[in-house]
Coordinates of C-alpha atoms in Angstrom, one line a residue:
Chain N
M137 CA 156.4 44.1 -179.6
D138 CA 157.7 45.9 -176.7
K139 CA 160.9 45.7 -177.5
S140 CA 160.4 46.5 -181.3
R141 CA 158.3 49.7 -180.4
A142 CA 161.4 50.4 -178.1
F143 CA 164.2 50.0 -180.4
V144 CA 162.2 52.3 -183.3
I145 CA 161.6 54.8 -180.7
V146 CA 165.5 54.8 -179.8
V147 CA 166.5 54.9 -183.7
F148 CA 164.2 57.6 -184.3
L149 CA 165.4 60.1 -181.2
L150 CA 169.2 59.2 -182.0
F151 CA 167.9 60.4 -185.7
L152 CA 166.5 63.3 -184.2
G153 CA 169.0 64.1 -182.5
S154 CA 172.0 63.4 -184.9
P155 CA 173.4 67.0 -186.9
R156 CA 171.6 68.0 -189.8
L157 CA 174.0 66.6 -192.2
G158 CA 173.4 67.5 -196.0
Y159 CA 170.0 69.0 -196.0
T160 CA 168.9 72.1 -198.0
D161 CA 166.1 72.9 -195.7
D162 CA 163.2 71.7 -193.2
S163 CA 160.9 70.3 -195.8
Q164 CA 163.2 68.2 -197.1
R165 CA 164.2 66.8 -193.7
I166 CA 161.0 66.5 -192.9
R167 CA 160.4 64.0 -195.9
E168 CA 163.4 62.3 -195.3
L169 CA 162.1 61.6 -191.4
E170 CA 158.6 60.6 -192.8
K171 CA 160.4 58.2 -195.1
K172 CA 162.1 56.6 -192.2
V173 CA 158.8 56.5 -190.1
E174 CA 157.1 54.5 -193.0
E175 CA 159.8 52.3 -193.4
L176 CA 160.1 51.3 -189.2
T177 CA 156.7 51.3 -189.0
R178 CA 156.3 48.3 -192.0
T179 CA 159.2 46.3 -190.0
V180 CA 157.3 47.0 -186.8
N181 CA 154.1 45.3 -188.8
E182 CA 156.1 42.2 -189.9
L183 CA 157.7 41.9 -186.8
M184 CA 154.1 41.9 -185.1
A185 CA 152.5 39.4 -188.2
R186 CA 155.8 37.4 -187.1
Q187 CA 155.0 37.0 -183.8
E188 CA 151.4 36.1 -183.9
T189 CA 151.7 33.5 -186.8
A190 CA 154.3 31.6 -184.1
A191 CA 153.5 30.7 -180.6
P192 CA 152.6 34.9 -179.2
R193 CA 155.7 34.8 -176.3
G194 CA 158.2 36.8 -175.2
P195 CA 161.1 35.6 -173.2
A196 CA 159.7 36.7 -170.1
V197 CA 156.8 34.9 -170.6
T198 CA 158.1 31.8 -171.7
E199 CA 159.9 31.7 -168.6
E200 CA 156.5 32.3 -166.5
I201 CA 155.4 29.2 -168.1
N202 CA 158.2 27.2 -168.0
E203 CA 157.8 27.9 -164.2
E204 CA 154.4 26.9 -164.1
A205 CA 155.1 23.7 -165.5
E206 CA 158.2 22.3 -164.3
T207 CA 158.3 20.7 -160.7
V208 CA 160.5 23.2 -159.1
A209 CA 161.8 23.2 -155.7
P210 CA 159.3 24.7 -153.4
K211 CA 159.2 28.8 -153.2
L212 CA 158.8 29.8 -149.9
T213 CA 158.0 33.3 -149.2
L214 CA 158.6 34.9 -146.2
R215 CA 156.5 38.1 -144.6
G216 CA 156.2 39.7 -141.7
F217 CA 153.9 42.0 -139.2
G218 CA 154.7 44.5 -136.5
H219 CA 153.8 47.2 -134.3
V220 CA 155.3 49.6 -131.8
Q221 CA 152.8 52.0 -129.2
Y222 CA 152.5 54.2 -126.7
D223 CA 150.3 53.6 -123.8
Y224 CA 148.9 56.0 -121.2
S225 CA 146.9 54.8 -118.5
R226 CA 145.2 56.2 -115.6
S227 CA 143.4 53.6 -112.9
D228 CA 141.2 53.9 -110.0
F229 CA 141.3 50.9 -108.3
S230 CA 138.7 49.1 -106.2
D231 CA 140.9 49.9 -103.4
D232 CA 140.6 53.2 -103.6
T233 CA 144.0 54.1 -104.5
S234 CA 145.4 55.2 -107.9
G235 CA 147.9 55.8 -110.1
D236 CA 149.1 56.0 -113.7
T237 CA 151.6 54.8 -116.1
N238 CA 152.7 55.3 -119.6
H239 CA 155.3 53.8 -121.7
F240 CA 156.5 52.7 -125.0
T241 CA 156.0 49.2 -126.1
V242 CA 157.9 47.3 -128.9
G243 CA 155.3 45.0 -129.9
G244 CA 157.6 42.4 -131.4
V245 CA 157.7 40.7 -134.5
D246 CA 155.3 38.2 -136.5
L247 CA 156.9 36.3 -139.0
F248 CA 155.1 35.0 -141.4
I249 CA 155.7 31.9 -143.8
T250 CA 153.8 30.3 -146.7
S251 CA 155.0 27.8 -149.5
K252 CA 153.1 25.8 -152.0
I253 CA 154.3 22.5 -152.0
S254 CA 152.5 20.7 -154.9
E255 CA 149.5 22.2 -156.6
K256 CA 147.2 20.9 -153.6
I257 CA 149.5 21.1 -150.7
S258 CA 151.1 24.4 -149.3
F259 CA 152.2 25.5 -145.9
L260 CA 152.2 28.1 -143.2
N261 CA 153.8 29.0 -140.2
E262 CA 153.5 32.2 -137.8
T263 CA 156.1 32.9 -135.4
T264 CA 156.7 35.7 -133.3
F265 CA 159.3 37.0 -131.4
E266 CA 158.1 39.0 -128.5
L267 CA 159.5 41.1 -125.8
E268 CA 158.6 40.1 -122.2
A269 CA 158.6 42.8 -119.5
D270 CA 161.6 41.5 -117.5
G271 CA 163.5 42.0 -120.8
V272 CA 163.5 38.5 -122.0
N273 CA 162.8 37.4 -125.6
K274 CA 159.9 35.1 -125.8
L275 CA 159.8 33.0 -129.7
D276 CA 156.5 31.4 -129.9
V277 CA 155.5 29.5 -132.7
E278 CA 151.7 30.3 -133.3
R279 CA 150.5 28.3 -136.3
V280 CA 152.4 25.6 -138.2
L281 CA 149.9 24.0 -140.4
L282 CA 150.5 22.3 -143.8
K283 CA 147.4 22.0 -145.8
Y284 CA 145.7 19.7 -148.5
S285 CA 143.3 21.2 -150.6
A286 CA 140.9 18.8 -152.5
N287 CA 138.5 21.0 -153.7
D288 CA 136.8 23.9 -152.6
K289 CA 134.2 21.9 -150.4
F290 CA 136.9 19.9 -148.0
N291 CA 140.5 21.2 -147.0
V292 CA 142.3 19.3 -144.4
S293 CA 145.0 20.8 -142.6
I294 CA 147.1 19.2 -140.0
G295 CA 149.3 20.9 -136.9
R296 CA 148.7 24.1 -134.8
G297 CA 146.3 26.7 -135.2
H298 CA 143.4 29.0 -134.6
T299 CA 140.3 27.2 -133.6
A300 CA 136.9 27.1 -135.3
V301 CA 135.7 29.6 -132.3
G302 CA 134.2 32.6 -133.6
Y303 CA 134.8 34.6 -136.8
W304 CA 137.7 37.0 -135.1
N305 CA 139.7 34.1 -134.1
Q306 CA 139.6 32.7 -137.8
T307 CA 140.0 36.0 -139.6
F308 CA 142.4 38.3 -137.5
H309 CA 145.7 36.3 -136.2
H310 CA 148.8 37.7 -134.1
G311 CA 149.7 40.5 -136.8
K312 CA 147.7 43.9 -135.4
W313 CA 148.0 45.6 -138.9
L314 CA 145.0 43.4 -140.4
Q315 CA 142.6 44.1 -137.5
T316 CA 140.9 48.1 -137.3
T317 CA 141.6 48.2 -133.5
T318 CA 144.8 48.4 -131.9
D319 CA 144.0 45.2 -129.8
R320 CA 141.6 42.2 -129.5
P321 CA 138.0 41.9 -128.3
A322 CA 138.3 40.9 -124.4
I323 CA 136.8 37.4 -125.3
Y324 CA 139.4 36.3 -128.1
R325 CA 142.7 37.3 -125.8
W326 CA 145.2 34.9 -125.8
E327 CA 145.0 31.9 -123.6
D328 CA 149.4 33.7 -121.8
E329 CA 147.3 37.3 -121.7
G330 CA 144.3 36.1 -119.6
G331 CA 142.1 34.7 -122.2
I332 CA 139.3 32.5 -121.6
L333 CA 138.6 30.6 -124.5
P334 CA 140.8 28.1 -126.3
V335 CA 141.9 30.1 -129.0
H336 CA 144.8 27.6 -130.3
Y337 CA 144.4 24.0 -131.2
V338 CA 146.9 21.5 -132.0
G339 CA 145.8 18.8 -134.3
L340 CA 143.5 18.4 -137.2
E341 CA 141.3 21.1 -139.4
F342 CA 138.7 20.6 -141.7
S343 CA 137.4 23.2 -143.6
G344 CA 135.5 24.5 -147.1
T345 CA 133.0 26.0 -148.6
L346 CA 129.7 24.9 -150.3
D347 CA 127.0 26.4 -152.8
M348 CA 123.6 26.9 -151.0
P349 CA 120.4 27.7 -152.0
G350 CA 120.7 32.1 -152.3
G351 CA 124.6 31.8 -151.4
T352 CA 127.5 30.2 -149.6
L353 CA 128.2 27.8 -146.7
S354 CA 131.8 27.7 -145.1
Y355 CA 132.5 25.5 -142.6
V356 CA 135.8 24.7 -140.6
S357 CA 136.2 22.6 -138.0
N358 CA 138.8 21.2 -135.5
L359 CA 139.6 17.4 -134.0
A360 CA 142.5 18.4 -131.5
N361 CA 144.2 17.9 -128.2
G362 CA 142.0 19.3 -125.1
R363 CA 142.7 22.2 -123.5
G364 CA 145.4 22.1 -120.7
K365 CA 144.7 22.1 -116.6
I366 CA 144.8 25.5 -116.6
A367 CA 143.2 28.5 -119.2
D368 CA 146.5 29.3 -120.2
E369 CA 148.2 25.9 -121.3
V370 CA 148.2 24.4 -125.1
K371 CA 149.1 20.9 -125.4
L372 CA 151.5 21.3 -128.0
V373 CA 152.9 17.6 -127.8
E374 CA 150.4 15.8 -126.1
D375 CA 147.1 15.6 -124.2
N376 CA 146.2 15.2 -120.7
N377 CA 143.5 13.0 -121.6
D378 CA 142.1 10.9 -124.4
S379 CA 139.2 12.9 -124.9
K380 CA 139.6 15.1 -127.9
M381 CA 138.6 18.7 -128.1
A382 CA 136.2 18.4 -131.2
G383 CA 134.3 21.5 -132.4
G384 CA 132.9 23.8 -135.7
M385 CA 132.1 26.5 -136.9
L386 CA 129.6 27.6 -139.9
T387 CA 129.0 30.7 -141.6
Y388 CA 126.3 31.6 -144.1
K389 CA 127.2 34.6 -146.9
P390 CA 123.8 35.5 -148.8
A391 CA 124.7 36.5 -152.2
A392 CA 122.0 39.3 -152.4
I393 CA 123.9 41.0 -149.6
E394 CA 127.5 41.3 -150.4
G395 CA 129.4 41.7 -147.6
L396 CA 126.8 40.0 -144.9
G397 CA 127.7 36.9 -143.1
F398 CA 126.4 35.3 -139.9
G399 CA 126.9 32.0 -138.4
V400 CA 127.5 30.0 -135.4
N401 CA 130.2 28.0 -133.5
Y402 CA 130.1 24.8 -131.0
L403 CA 133.1 23.3 -129.3
H404 CA 133.1 20.0 -126.7
D405 CA 136.2 19.6 -124.2
T406 CA 137.1 17.5 -121.3
I407 CA 139.3 19.3 -118.9
P408 CA 141.8 17.4 -117.2
A409 CA 141.5 17.3 -113.4
R410 CA 144.2 19.1 -111.4
A411 CA 146.1 17.3 -108.7
G412 CA 146.6 18.6 -105.4
T413 CA 143.2 20.8 -105.5
T414 CA 139.6 20.3 -103.8
D415 CA 137.4 21.7 -106.3
R416 CA 139.3 20.5 -109.2
G417 CA 139.8 17.0 -108.6
A418 CA 137.8 15.5 -111.1
E419 CA 137.4 16.5 -115.1
I420 CA 135.4 19.3 -116.3
D421 CA 133.1 18.9 -119.1
E422 CA 133.2 22.6 -121.4
N423 CA 130.6 23.3 -124.2
L424 CA 131.4 26.1 -125.9
S425 CA 128.7 27.8 -128.0
G426 CA 128.8 31.1 -129.8
A427 CA 127.2 33.4 -132.8
H428 CA 128.6 35.7 -134.9
I429 CA 127.0 38.4 -137.4
F430 CA 129.2 40.9 -139.7
Y431 CA 128.9 43.3 -142.6
L432 CA 132.4 44.3 -144.3
K433 CA 131.2 46.4 -147.2
D434 CA 132.9 49.6 -147.4
P435 CA 132.6 52.0 -146.4
F436 CA 130.9 49.8 -143.3
E437 CA 132.5 47.3 -141.1
V438 CA 130.4 45.8 -138.6
I439 CA 131.1 43.2 -136.4
L440 CA 129.1 40.9 -133.4
E441 CA 129.9 38.3 -131.2
G442 CA 129.0 36.0 -128.3
Q443 CA 130.6 33.5 -126.7
I444 CA 129.0 31.2 -123.9
I445 CA 131.1 28.7 -122.0
N446 CA 129.2 26.3 -120.0
H447 CA 131.7 23.9 -117.7
F448 CA 130.2 21.0 -115.8
N449 CA 132.6 20.4 -113.0
H450 CA 132.9 16.6 -111.6
A451 CA 134.6 17.2 -108.5
T452 CA 131.7 19.8 -107.2
G453 CA 128.9 18.5 -109.5
M454 CA 128.1 22.3 -110.3
R455 CA 127.4 23.9 -113.6
D456 CA 128.9 27.4 -114.4
E457 CA 128.5 29.7 -117.1
T458 CA 130.5 32.6 -118.4
V459 CA 129.6 34.5 -120.8
G460 CA 131.2 37.3 -123.3
S461 CA 130.9 39.5 -126.4
Y462 CA 131.6 42.7 -128.1
G463 CA 130.4 44.7 -130.8
Q464 CA 132.2 46.7 -133.0
L465 CA 131.6 49.5 -135.7
A466 CA 133.8 50.9 -138.2
Y467 CA 133.3 53.6 -141.0
K468 CA 135.9 53.8 -143.6
M469 CA 136.1 57.8 -144.9
G470 CA 139.2 57.7 -147.1
K471 CA 142.7 56.8 -145.5
Y472 CA 140.5 57.7 -142.3
K473 CA 138.7 55.0 -140.4
P474 CA 137.3 56.3 -136.8
Y475 CA 135.7 52.8 -134.8
V476 CA 134.1 52.2 -131.6
R477 CA 133.9 48.9 -129.6
F478 CA 132.3 47.8 -126.5
D479 CA 133.5 44.4 -125.1
W480 CA 131.9 43.1 -122.1
L481 CA 132.9 39.7 -120.4
N482 CA 131.3 37.8 -117.1
I483 CA 133.0 34.9 -116.0
S484 CA 131.8 32.7 -113.2
D485 CA 133.0 33.6 -110.2
R486 CA 132.9 30.2 -108.7
D487 CA 134.2 28.5 -111.7
P488 CA 137.9 27.3 -110.5
F489 CA 139.0 26.9 -114.1
F490 CA 139.6 30.8 -114.6
E491 CA 140.4 31.0 -111.1
G492 CA 143.0 34.0 -111.1
L493 CA 141.0 36.1 -113.9
V494 CA 139.3 39.3 -114.4
E495 CA 135.7 38.2 -113.6
D496 CA 133.4 41.2 -114.8
E497 CA 134.5 43.8 -117.4
T498 CA 133.6 46.2 -119.8
S499 CA 135.2 48.2 -122.0
H500 CA 133.9 50.8 -124.5
T501 CA 136.7 51.6 -127.0
L502 CA 137.0 54.7 -129.3
G503 CA 139.5 55.3 -132.0
I504 CA 140.3 55.9 -135.7
R505 CA 142.7 54.6 -137.9
Y506 CA 144.6 56.3 -140.4
E507 CA 146.3 54.6 -143.5
I508 CA 149.9 56.5 -143.8
T509 CA 150.7 54.1 -146.4
T510 CA 149.1 50.8 -147.9
F511 CA 151.2 48.7 -145.4
N512 CA 151.5 51.0 -142.4
A513 CA 148.7 52.2 -140.4
L514 CA 148.3 54.8 -137.2
K515 CA 145.9 54.2 -134.5
L516 CA 144.9 56.2 -132.0
E517 CA 142.3 55.0 -129.2
Y518 CA 141.1 55.8 -126.2
R519 CA 139.3 53.0 -123.7
H520 CA 137.5 53.4 -120.6
S521 CA 137.3 50.2 -119.1
D522 CA 135.7 48.5 -115.5
K523 CA 137.7 45.6 -114.3
D524 CA 136.2 44.3 -111.2
N525 CA 135.3 47.5 -110.1
S526 CA 138.5 49.2 -111.1
K527 CA 138.2 52.4 -113.4
S528 CA 140.6 52.6 -116.4
N529 CA 141.2 55.2 -118.8
E530 CA 143.2 54.5 -121.1
A531 CA 144.9 56.1 -124.6
T532 CA 147.0 54.3 -127.2
I533 CA 149.0 55.3 -130.0
Q534 CA 149.9 52.2 -132.0
S535 CA 151.9 52.0 -135.7
S536 CA 151.0 48.3 -137.1
F537 CA 152.8 47.5 -140.3
A538 CA 153.3 44.6 -143.0
F539 CA 156.7 44.0 -144.1
Chain V
M57 CA 158.9 72.6 -183.3
K58 CA 158.7 70.2 -186.5
K59 CA 160.5 67.9 -184.3
Y60 CA 157.5 67.0 -181.6
I61 CA 155.0 66.8 -184.7
I62 CA 156.9 64.4 -185.9
L63 CA 157.4 62.6 -182.5
T64 CA 153.6 62.9 -181.9
L65 CA 152.9 61.7 -185.6
L66 CA 155.3 58.6 -185.0
S67 CA 154.0 57.8 -181.5
M68 CA 150.6 57.3 -183.3
L69 CA 151.9 55.7 -185.5
L70 CA 153.5 53.2 -183.1
A71 CA 150.2 53.2 -180.6
G72 CA 148.3 52.4 -183.9
T73 CA 150.3 48.9 -184.6
G74 CA 148.2 47.1 -181.6
P75 CA 144.7 47.0 -181.2
A76 CA 142.9 50.1 -179.3
Y77 CA 142.1 49.6 -176.5
G78 CA 138.4 48.9 -176.7
G79 CA 137.0 49.7 -172.9
E80 CA 135.6 46.1 -172.7
I81 CA 137.8 43.1 -170.6
A82 CA 137.3 39.7 -171.6
I83 CA 137.9 37.2 -169.0
I84 CA 140.0 34.4 -170.8
V85 CA 141.2 30.6 -170.2
N86 CA 142.5 27.6 -171.8
K87 CA 140.9 25.9 -175.0
D88 CA 141.1 22.7 -173.2
N89 CA 139.0 24.0 -170.3
A90 CA 135.4 22.8 -170.3
I91 CA 133.9 26.0 -169.1
E92 CA 132.1 28.4 -171.8
D93 CA 130.2 30.6 -169.3
I94 CA 129.9 32.1 -165.9
S95 CA 128.2 33.9 -163.6
F96 CA 129.4 37.2 -162.3
R97 CA 129.3 35.9 -158.5
E98 CA 131.5 33.2 -159.7
L99 CA 133.8 35.3 -161.3
A100 CA 134.3 37.7 -158.2
M101 CA 134.8 34.5 -156.3
I102 CA 137.5 33.3 -158.4
F103 CA 138.8 36.6 -158.4
K104 CA 138.7 37.0 -154.4
M105 CA 139.9 33.6 -154.1
E106 CA 137.3 32.3 -152.8
K107 CA 136.7 29.6 -155.3
K108 CA 139.8 27.9 -156.0
F109 CA 138.8 25.0 -158.5
W110 CA 137.8 24.4 -161.7
G111 CA 135.0 21.9 -161.9
D112 CA 136.8 19.3 -162.8
G113 CA 138.8 19.6 -159.5
S114 CA 142.1 21.1 -161.0
P115 CA 143.5 24.2 -159.3
I116 CA 142.4 27.8 -160.7
Y117 CA 145.3 29.6 -161.7
L118 CA 144.6 33.1 -161.4
V119 CA 146.6 35.9 -163.5
T120 CA 146.2 39.2 -163.2
R121 CA 147.7 42.4 -165.0
G122 CA 149.6 45.2 -163.3
S123 CA 148.4 47.9 -161.1
R124 CA 148.4 50.9 -164.0
S125 CA 146.8 49.0 -166.7
P126 CA 143.3 50.1 -167.9
E127 CA 142.2 46.5 -168.2
K128 CA 143.1 46.1 -164.5
E129 CA 141.4 49.2 -163.3
V130 CA 138.2 48.1 -164.6
V131 CA 138.3 44.8 -163.6
L132 CA 138.7 46.4 -160.4
K133 CA 135.6 48.7 -160.2
T134 CA 133.7 46.3 -161.6
V135 CA 134.9 42.7 -159.9
Y136 CA 136.5 43.6 -156.6
K137 CA 134.6 47.0 -156.2
M138 CA 138.1 48.6 -154.4
D139 CA 141.3 49.8 -155.7
E140 CA 144.5 49.0 -155.8
Q141 CA 145.8 49.3 -152.3
E142 CA 142.7 47.6 -150.7
L143 CA 143.4 44.8 -152.8
K144 CA 146.9 44.3 -151.9
K145 CA 145.6 44.7 -148.4
F146 CA 142.8 41.9 -149.3
Y147 CA 145.0 39.4 -150.5
L148 CA 147.4 39.9 -147.8
A149 CA 144.7 39.2 -145.4
K150 CA 144.0 35.5 -147.6
I151 CA 147.2 34.9 -147.2
Y152 CA 147.6 35.5 -143.7
Q153 CA 144.1 33.6 -143.3
G154 CA 145.7 30.8 -144.9
V155 CA 143.2 31.0 -147.1
A156 CA 145.4 31.7 -150.2
P157 CA 148.9 30.2 -150.6
S158 CA 150.2 33.6 -152.7
F159 CA 149.4 36.7 -154.4
P160 CA 148.2 36.3 -158.0
K161 CA 150.8 36.4 -160.8
V162 CA 151.2 39.7 -162.4
I163 CA 151.3 39.6 -166.3
A164 CA 152.7 43.0 -167.7
S165 CA 150.6 43.0 -171.1
N166 CA 147.4 41.8 -172.7
Q167 CA 149.7 39.7 -175.5
S168 CA 152.1 37.9 -172.8
M169 CA 148.1 37.3 -170.6
K170 CA 147.0 35.4 -173.8
A171 CA 150.2 33.8 -174.5
F172 CA 150.1 32.4 -170.6
V173 CA 146.8 31.4 -170.6
Q174 CA 147.2 29.7 -174.1
Q175 CA 149.9 27.2 -172.3
V176 CA 148.8 26.7 -168.7
P177 CA 145.9 24.7 -168.7
N178 CA 144.3 25.7 -165.6
A179 CA 145.0 29.4 -166.2
V180 CA 142.4 32.1 -166.2
G181 CA 143.1 35.9 -166.8
Y182 CA 141.7 38.8 -168.5
I183 CA 142.8 41.2 -171.7
D184 CA 141.3 43.6 -173.6
A185 CA 138.5 42.4 -175.6
A186 CA 140.5 43.9 -178.7
Y187 CA 143.0 41.6 -178.0
A188 CA 141.1 38.2 -178.1
D189 CA 141.7 35.6 -180.7
D190 CA 141.1 32.1 -181.4
N191 CA 144.5 31.2 -179.0
V192 CA 142.5 31.1 -176.2
K193 CA 138.9 30.8 -174.9
V194 CA 136.5 33.9 -173.9
L195 CA 133.9 33.2 -171.5
K196 CA 130.8 34.3 -171.2
I197 CA 129.4 36.1 -168.3
E198 CA 126.0 35.8 -167.4
G199 CA 125.4 34.5 -170.9
K200 CA 127.2 37.3 -172.5
L201 CA 130.6 37.8 -174.6
P202 CA 132.2 41.2 -174.8
G203 CA 130.3 43.7 -177.2
E204 CA 126.9 42.2 -176.4
N205 CA 124.3 44.2 -174.8
G206 CA 124.6 43.8 -171.2
Y207 CA 128.3 42.9 -170.8
K208 CA 129.0 43.7 -167.1
L209 CA 132.9 43.9 -168.0
A210 CA 133.5 47.4 -169.4
E211 CA 134.4 51.0 -168.7
G212 CA 131.5 52.6 -166.8
G213 CA 129.6 49.2 -166.2

């Protein structure tokens, strides 16, 4: 039908543009034109009627239908995320010295591949190319998952992914463009950036959504290789002990309040002993529990989360507790989204597993996000942080994008 | 001047060859799909890719319209409750979270949408209700069809 219309319009425009041949006056010309219009309209209607009686599909639609019906090779889709930023930091250290730094940072490239292998099987891969401070390029396969979706209630994935530990870890991954702030909360730092939680797993993930009275209950659970001997060791191809890490997270979303969700998570692992140490000569039992609540409905963004890590050290017979939480609030005003966040982290100072990490940290963040385009955001952020009594005032300008 | 008058008349005539946009959106599925009625909440879950399977276990194939179609505008306002740019971000986030494998397929016109849904058994899409016919099944939303009082998928609804 569109082609018929286009044809009529083209013919008519050509007709209008042609020299006036043989017309004695305008009224005669108009009568001729009207006659032509009537003829063309009849033709269009006839064509449309024919299309309606036959299967109403044009070549493009037929192609789309064929594409859907045929079993063709899986189609790989490549997307990416990236960011560049400028940081300024002024610090007063706990040893009464002070200093300031400023630098530009290329945040690397986060390539994201998806492919639908069959109706129920899909593949996902997230690989980051990072630039390290020493100038070395680093490639990290962050997520690689083969997922089988049986139905809405049950999906199973195998590979490497993000653990069912908290809302942030399940929602925001390595690309910074999706998150409102320039960086992750302190409790969800990556393992290789001083993080305290096992945010990656290698193993199985089970997930699904169940209809419940008054809302939906979604679950995610993991059965995976446990932690390594230190916090920054994700066991990719082997496990140090026979015990596997097992955990799960539940989130309930009431239908009555759109945008609201709340839930809990729990994880158990046995951390292997570390040879050559006195206080790590035996395994550590790790029990991690947390809670989250969020309200995400424009213009509001409210996220509150807390995690408690309980370690029982079989070498010392002592129990240590590490606690962390954050609260984030944002309010969208057109292309602008001002936000605040409060981070708090208290690591048990005698827990040998977290040896070398900042033990007490509080951070206040104030920022504004501006949507330059649909897939490019500019974030201006100020942070005041206190890490083991070293105080810093930091500012970041970050441009993050999806491509 | 007369040229423009005639051109305008012609445009009006041509525009009149298809049903005029009626302001109500019909949710359509394949005629073989057993579903007849759906709640507004379920519909929103399907469109937001939170519900991805029909009752018989077959995957839902969501098809959508282009960003400037009046039908898409109604769906954005009533079902998604967000604008086009927010919807793009929403879908990209779903893909990034591993919840959805891809963006929904975009179909160019009401006729093409109808033809697609007619041919693909597990598809669901939407058209201007004036285009609905026996080739596809129009779903009731909260027990109501387009044209009935209280139907939610309407301009200004």
